[in-house]
Tab-separated table of C-alpha atoms in Angstrom:
chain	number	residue	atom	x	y	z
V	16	UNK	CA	0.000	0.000	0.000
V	17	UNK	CA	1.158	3.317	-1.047
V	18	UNK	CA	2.244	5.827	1.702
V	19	UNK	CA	1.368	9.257	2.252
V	20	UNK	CA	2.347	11.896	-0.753
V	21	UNK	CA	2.967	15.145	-1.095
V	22	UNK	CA	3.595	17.241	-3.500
V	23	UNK	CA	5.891	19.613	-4.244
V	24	UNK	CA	8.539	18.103	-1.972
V	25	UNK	CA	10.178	21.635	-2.634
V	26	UNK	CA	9.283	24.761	-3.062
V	27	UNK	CA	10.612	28.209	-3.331
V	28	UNK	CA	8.612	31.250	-2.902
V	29	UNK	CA	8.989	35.215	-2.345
V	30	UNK	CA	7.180	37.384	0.472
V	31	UNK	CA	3.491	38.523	-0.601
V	32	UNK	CA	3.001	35.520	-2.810
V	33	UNK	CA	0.904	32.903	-1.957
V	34	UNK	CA	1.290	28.831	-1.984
V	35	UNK	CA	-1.427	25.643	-1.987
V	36	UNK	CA	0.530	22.610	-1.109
V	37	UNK	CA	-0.635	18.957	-1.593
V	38	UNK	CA	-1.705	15.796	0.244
V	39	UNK	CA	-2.857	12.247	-0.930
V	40	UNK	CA	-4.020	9.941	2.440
V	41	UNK	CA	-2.914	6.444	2.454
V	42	UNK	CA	-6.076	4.586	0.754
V	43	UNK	CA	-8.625	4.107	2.585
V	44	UNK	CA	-7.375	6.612	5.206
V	45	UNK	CA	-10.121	9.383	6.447
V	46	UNK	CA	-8.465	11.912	8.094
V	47	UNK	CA	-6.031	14.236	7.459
V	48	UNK	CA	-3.770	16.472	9.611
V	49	UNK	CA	-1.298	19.287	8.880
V	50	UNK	CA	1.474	20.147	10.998
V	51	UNK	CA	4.386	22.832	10.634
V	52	UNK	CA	7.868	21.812	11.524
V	53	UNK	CA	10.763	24.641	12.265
V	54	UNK	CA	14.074	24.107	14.004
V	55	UNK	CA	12.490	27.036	16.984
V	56	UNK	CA	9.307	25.609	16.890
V	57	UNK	CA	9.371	22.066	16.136
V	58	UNK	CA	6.121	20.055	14.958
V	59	UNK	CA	3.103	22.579	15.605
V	60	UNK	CA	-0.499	21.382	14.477
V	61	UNK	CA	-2.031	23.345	11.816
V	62	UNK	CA	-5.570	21.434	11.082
V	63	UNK	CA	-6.914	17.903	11.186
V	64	UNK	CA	-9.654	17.156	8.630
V	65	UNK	CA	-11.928	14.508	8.530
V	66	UNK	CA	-15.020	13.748	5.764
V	67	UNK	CA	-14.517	17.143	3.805
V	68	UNK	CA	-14.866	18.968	7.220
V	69	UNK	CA	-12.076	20.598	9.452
V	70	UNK	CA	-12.719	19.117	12.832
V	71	UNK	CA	-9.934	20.723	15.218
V	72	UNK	CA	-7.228	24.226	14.331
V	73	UNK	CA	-4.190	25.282	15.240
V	74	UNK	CA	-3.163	28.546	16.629
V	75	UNK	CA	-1.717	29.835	13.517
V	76	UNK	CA	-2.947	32.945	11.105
V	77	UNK	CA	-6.262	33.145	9.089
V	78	UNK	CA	-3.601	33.320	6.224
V	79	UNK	CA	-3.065	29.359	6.712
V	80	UNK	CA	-6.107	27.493	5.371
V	81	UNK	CA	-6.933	24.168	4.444
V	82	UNK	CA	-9.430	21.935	2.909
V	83	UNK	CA	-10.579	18.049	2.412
V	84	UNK	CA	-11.750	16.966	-0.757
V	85	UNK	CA	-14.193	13.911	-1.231
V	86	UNK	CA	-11.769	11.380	-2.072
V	87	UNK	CA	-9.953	12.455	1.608
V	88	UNK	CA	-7.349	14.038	-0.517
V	89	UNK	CA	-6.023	17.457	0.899
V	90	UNK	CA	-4.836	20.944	0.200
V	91	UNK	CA	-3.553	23.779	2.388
V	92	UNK	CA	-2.748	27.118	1.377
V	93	UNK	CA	-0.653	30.176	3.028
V	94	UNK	CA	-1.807	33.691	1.564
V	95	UNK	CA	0.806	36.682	1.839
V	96	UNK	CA	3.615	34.511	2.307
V	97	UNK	CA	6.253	35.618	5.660
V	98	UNK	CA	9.797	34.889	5.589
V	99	UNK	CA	8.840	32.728	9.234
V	100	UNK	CA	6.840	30.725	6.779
V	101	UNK	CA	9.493	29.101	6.179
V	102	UNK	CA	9.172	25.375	6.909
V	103	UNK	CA	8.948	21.663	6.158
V	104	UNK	CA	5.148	20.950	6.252
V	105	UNK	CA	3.880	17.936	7.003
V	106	UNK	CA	0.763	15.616	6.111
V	107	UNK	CA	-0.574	12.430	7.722
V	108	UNK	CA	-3.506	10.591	7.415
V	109	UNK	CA	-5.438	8.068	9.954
V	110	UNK	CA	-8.183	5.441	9.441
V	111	UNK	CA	-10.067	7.774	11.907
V	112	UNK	CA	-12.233	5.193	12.808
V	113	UNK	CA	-14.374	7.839	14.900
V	114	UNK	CA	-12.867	7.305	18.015
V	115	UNK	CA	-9.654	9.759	17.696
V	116	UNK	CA	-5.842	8.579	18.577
V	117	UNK	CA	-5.740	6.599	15.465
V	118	UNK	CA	-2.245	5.846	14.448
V	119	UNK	CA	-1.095	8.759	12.264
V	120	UNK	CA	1.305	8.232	8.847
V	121	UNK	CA	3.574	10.703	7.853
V	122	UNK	CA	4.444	11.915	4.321
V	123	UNK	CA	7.676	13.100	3.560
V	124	UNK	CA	6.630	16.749	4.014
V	125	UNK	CA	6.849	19.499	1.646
V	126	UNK	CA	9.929	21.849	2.252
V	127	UNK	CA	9.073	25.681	1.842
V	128	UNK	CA	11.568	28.346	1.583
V	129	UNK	CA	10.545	32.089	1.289
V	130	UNK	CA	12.799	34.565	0.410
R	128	UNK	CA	-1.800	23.517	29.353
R	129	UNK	CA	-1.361	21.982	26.174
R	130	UNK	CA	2.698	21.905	26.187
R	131	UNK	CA	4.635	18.972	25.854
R	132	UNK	CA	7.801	19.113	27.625
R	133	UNK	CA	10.252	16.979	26.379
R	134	UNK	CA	14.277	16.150	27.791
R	135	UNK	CA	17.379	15.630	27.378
R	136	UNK	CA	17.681	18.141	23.715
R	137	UNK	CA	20.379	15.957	22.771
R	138	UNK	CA	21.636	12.382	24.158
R	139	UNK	CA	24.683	10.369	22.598
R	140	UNK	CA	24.916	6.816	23.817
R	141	UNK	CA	27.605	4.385	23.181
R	142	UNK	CA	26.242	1.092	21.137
R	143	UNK	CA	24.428	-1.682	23.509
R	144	UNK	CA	23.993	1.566	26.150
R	145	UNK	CA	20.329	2.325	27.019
R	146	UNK	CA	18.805	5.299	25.894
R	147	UNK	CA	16.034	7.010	27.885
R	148	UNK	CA	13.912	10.270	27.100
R	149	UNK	CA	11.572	12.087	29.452
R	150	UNK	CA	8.002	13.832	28.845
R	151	UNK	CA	6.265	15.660	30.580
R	152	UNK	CA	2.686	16.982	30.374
R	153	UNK	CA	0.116	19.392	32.260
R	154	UNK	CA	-3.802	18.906	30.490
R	155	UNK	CA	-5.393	15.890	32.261
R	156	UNK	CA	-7.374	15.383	29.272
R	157	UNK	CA	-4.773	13.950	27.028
R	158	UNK	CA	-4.917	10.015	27.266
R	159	UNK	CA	-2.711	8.912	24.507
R	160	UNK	CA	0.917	9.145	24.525
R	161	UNK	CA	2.869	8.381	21.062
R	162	UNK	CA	6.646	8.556	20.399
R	163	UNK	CA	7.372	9.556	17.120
R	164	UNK	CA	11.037	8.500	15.467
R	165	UNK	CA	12.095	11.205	12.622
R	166	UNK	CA	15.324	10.467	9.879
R	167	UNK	CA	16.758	13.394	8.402
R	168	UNK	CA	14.952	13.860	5.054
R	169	UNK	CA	11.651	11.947	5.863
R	170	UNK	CA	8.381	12.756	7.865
R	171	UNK	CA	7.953	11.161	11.614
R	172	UNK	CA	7.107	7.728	12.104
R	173	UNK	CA	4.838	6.306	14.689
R	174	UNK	CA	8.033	3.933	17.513
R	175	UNK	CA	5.467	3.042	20.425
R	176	UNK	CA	2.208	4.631	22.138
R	177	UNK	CA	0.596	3.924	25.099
R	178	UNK	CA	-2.831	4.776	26.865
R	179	UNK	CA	-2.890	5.921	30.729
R	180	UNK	CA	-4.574	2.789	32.155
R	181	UNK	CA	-1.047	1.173	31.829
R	182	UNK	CA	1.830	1.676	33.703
R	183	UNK	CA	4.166	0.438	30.993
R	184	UNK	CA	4.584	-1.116	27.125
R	185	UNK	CA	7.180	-3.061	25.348
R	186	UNK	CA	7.559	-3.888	21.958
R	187	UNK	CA	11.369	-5.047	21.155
R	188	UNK	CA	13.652	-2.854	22.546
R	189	UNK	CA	11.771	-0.463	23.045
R	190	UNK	CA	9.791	0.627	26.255
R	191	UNK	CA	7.242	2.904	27.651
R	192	UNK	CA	6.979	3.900	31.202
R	193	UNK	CA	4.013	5.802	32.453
R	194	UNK	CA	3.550	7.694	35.643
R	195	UNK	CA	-0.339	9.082	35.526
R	196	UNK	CA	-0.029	10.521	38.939
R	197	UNK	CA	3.180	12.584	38.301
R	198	UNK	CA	2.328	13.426	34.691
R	199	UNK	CA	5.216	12.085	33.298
R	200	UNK	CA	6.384	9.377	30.667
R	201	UNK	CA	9.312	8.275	28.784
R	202	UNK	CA	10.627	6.191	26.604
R	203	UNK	CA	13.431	4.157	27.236
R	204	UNK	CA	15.648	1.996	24.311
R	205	UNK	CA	17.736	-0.837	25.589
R	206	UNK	CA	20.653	-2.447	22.994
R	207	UNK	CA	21.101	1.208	21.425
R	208	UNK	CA	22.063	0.503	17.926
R	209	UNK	CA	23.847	3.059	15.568
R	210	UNK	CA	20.580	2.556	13.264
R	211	UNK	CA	18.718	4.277	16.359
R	212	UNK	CA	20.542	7.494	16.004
R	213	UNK	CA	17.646	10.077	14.997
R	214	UNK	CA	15.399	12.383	16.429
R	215	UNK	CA	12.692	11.406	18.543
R	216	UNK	CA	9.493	13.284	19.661
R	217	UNK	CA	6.742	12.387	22.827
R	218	UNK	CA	3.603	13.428	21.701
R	219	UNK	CA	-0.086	13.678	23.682
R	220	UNK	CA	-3.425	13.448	22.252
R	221	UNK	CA	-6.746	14.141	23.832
R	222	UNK	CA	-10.183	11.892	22.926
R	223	UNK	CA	-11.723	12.016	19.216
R	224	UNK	CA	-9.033	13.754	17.866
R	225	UNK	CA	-6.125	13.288	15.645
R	226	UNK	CA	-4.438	16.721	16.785
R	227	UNK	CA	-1.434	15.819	18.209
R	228	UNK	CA	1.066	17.682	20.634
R	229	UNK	CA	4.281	17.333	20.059
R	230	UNK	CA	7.628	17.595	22.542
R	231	UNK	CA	10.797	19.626	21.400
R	232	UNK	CA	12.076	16.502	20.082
R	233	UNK	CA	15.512	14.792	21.153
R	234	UNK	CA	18.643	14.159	19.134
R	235	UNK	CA	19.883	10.661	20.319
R	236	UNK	CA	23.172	9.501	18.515
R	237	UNK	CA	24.631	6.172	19.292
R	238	UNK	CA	28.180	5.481	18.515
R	239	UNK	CA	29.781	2.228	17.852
């Protein structure tokens, strides 16, 4: 079975622009959570989706957003990109069975650098 | 109430030494306790987890120990092998959700 994806893997971007990044669950997989990983910071959540709706947020900007598509695949986007941006961002999926604390599966992340 | 705190930062054990990282948490609510293993270039990967109505898990070498009264939990690999050298998060989730918190993470190196 085919793990997490996400695409780019890499991307470079200026301040001001704006970026919609890529994630394909494991099949069969429900939900989907975002996290941000920096060096100062470490692994912050950004959203966890689940059935095309966002069920729990992060503390982050209104200029992070996110969505679930029917197929459980997922997008996020950043608006008016910050050089603090700057981070590998990472996807996983769960079975999300309903009952929460489902193993999660990590993609490979997508690296962002903003100059 | 929602941190994670996670020690040592870094840890370098010799090969066959025993490794052992400390968590520690303040929301009651959480009641499932992952520990996440991360390689340079790839995304984390689920080691070992463990649920408060046990005061410690095993699979191979590695181990979970729980305290529920202190708040505290850690993770402890015996045999350390130079294949074990990455970074390693504690992580706490509360009920019906996949949000997880993470620790600071830990840079273990074993040498041979």
């Amino acid at each position: 079975k085919a793990g997490v994806t996400q695409t780019p893997r890499y991307l470079i971007k200026t301040r001001g622009q704006q970026v919609t990044l890529s994630c394909s669950p494991i099949s069969g997989h429900r939900s989907v959570s975002w996290y941000q990983q920096t060096p100062g910071q470490g692994l912050q959540f950004l959203f966890e989706y689940f059935s095309e709706t966002q069920r729990n947020k992060g503390n982050f900007p209104g200029r992070f957003s996110g969505r679930q598509f029917s197929n459980s695949r997922s997008e996020m986007n950043v608006s008016t990109l910050e050089l603090g941006d700057s981070a590998l961002y990472l996807c996983a999926s769960s079975l999300a069975l309903g009952r929460g604390q489902e193993t999660q599966y990590f993609g490979p992340g997508t690296r962002l650098l903003v100059l | 109430q929602q941190q994670v705190k996670q020690s040592p930062q870094s840890l370098i054990v010799q090969k066959g030494g025993i490794s052992i990282i400390n968590c520690a948490y303040e929301n009651t609510a959480f009641d499932y306790f992952p520990w996440y293993q991360q390689f340079p270039g790839k995304g984390p990967a689920l080691l070992i987890a463990i649920r408060p109505d046990v005061s410690e898990k095993k699979e191979g070498r590695f181990t979970i120990s729980f305290n529920k009264s202190a708040k505290q939990f850690s993770l402890h690999i015996m045999d350390s092998q130079p294949g074990d050298s990455a970074t390693y998060f504690c992580a706490a989730s509360g009920v019906v959700t996949d949000k997880l918190i993470f620790g600071t993470g830990t840079r273990l190196q074993v040498f041979p």
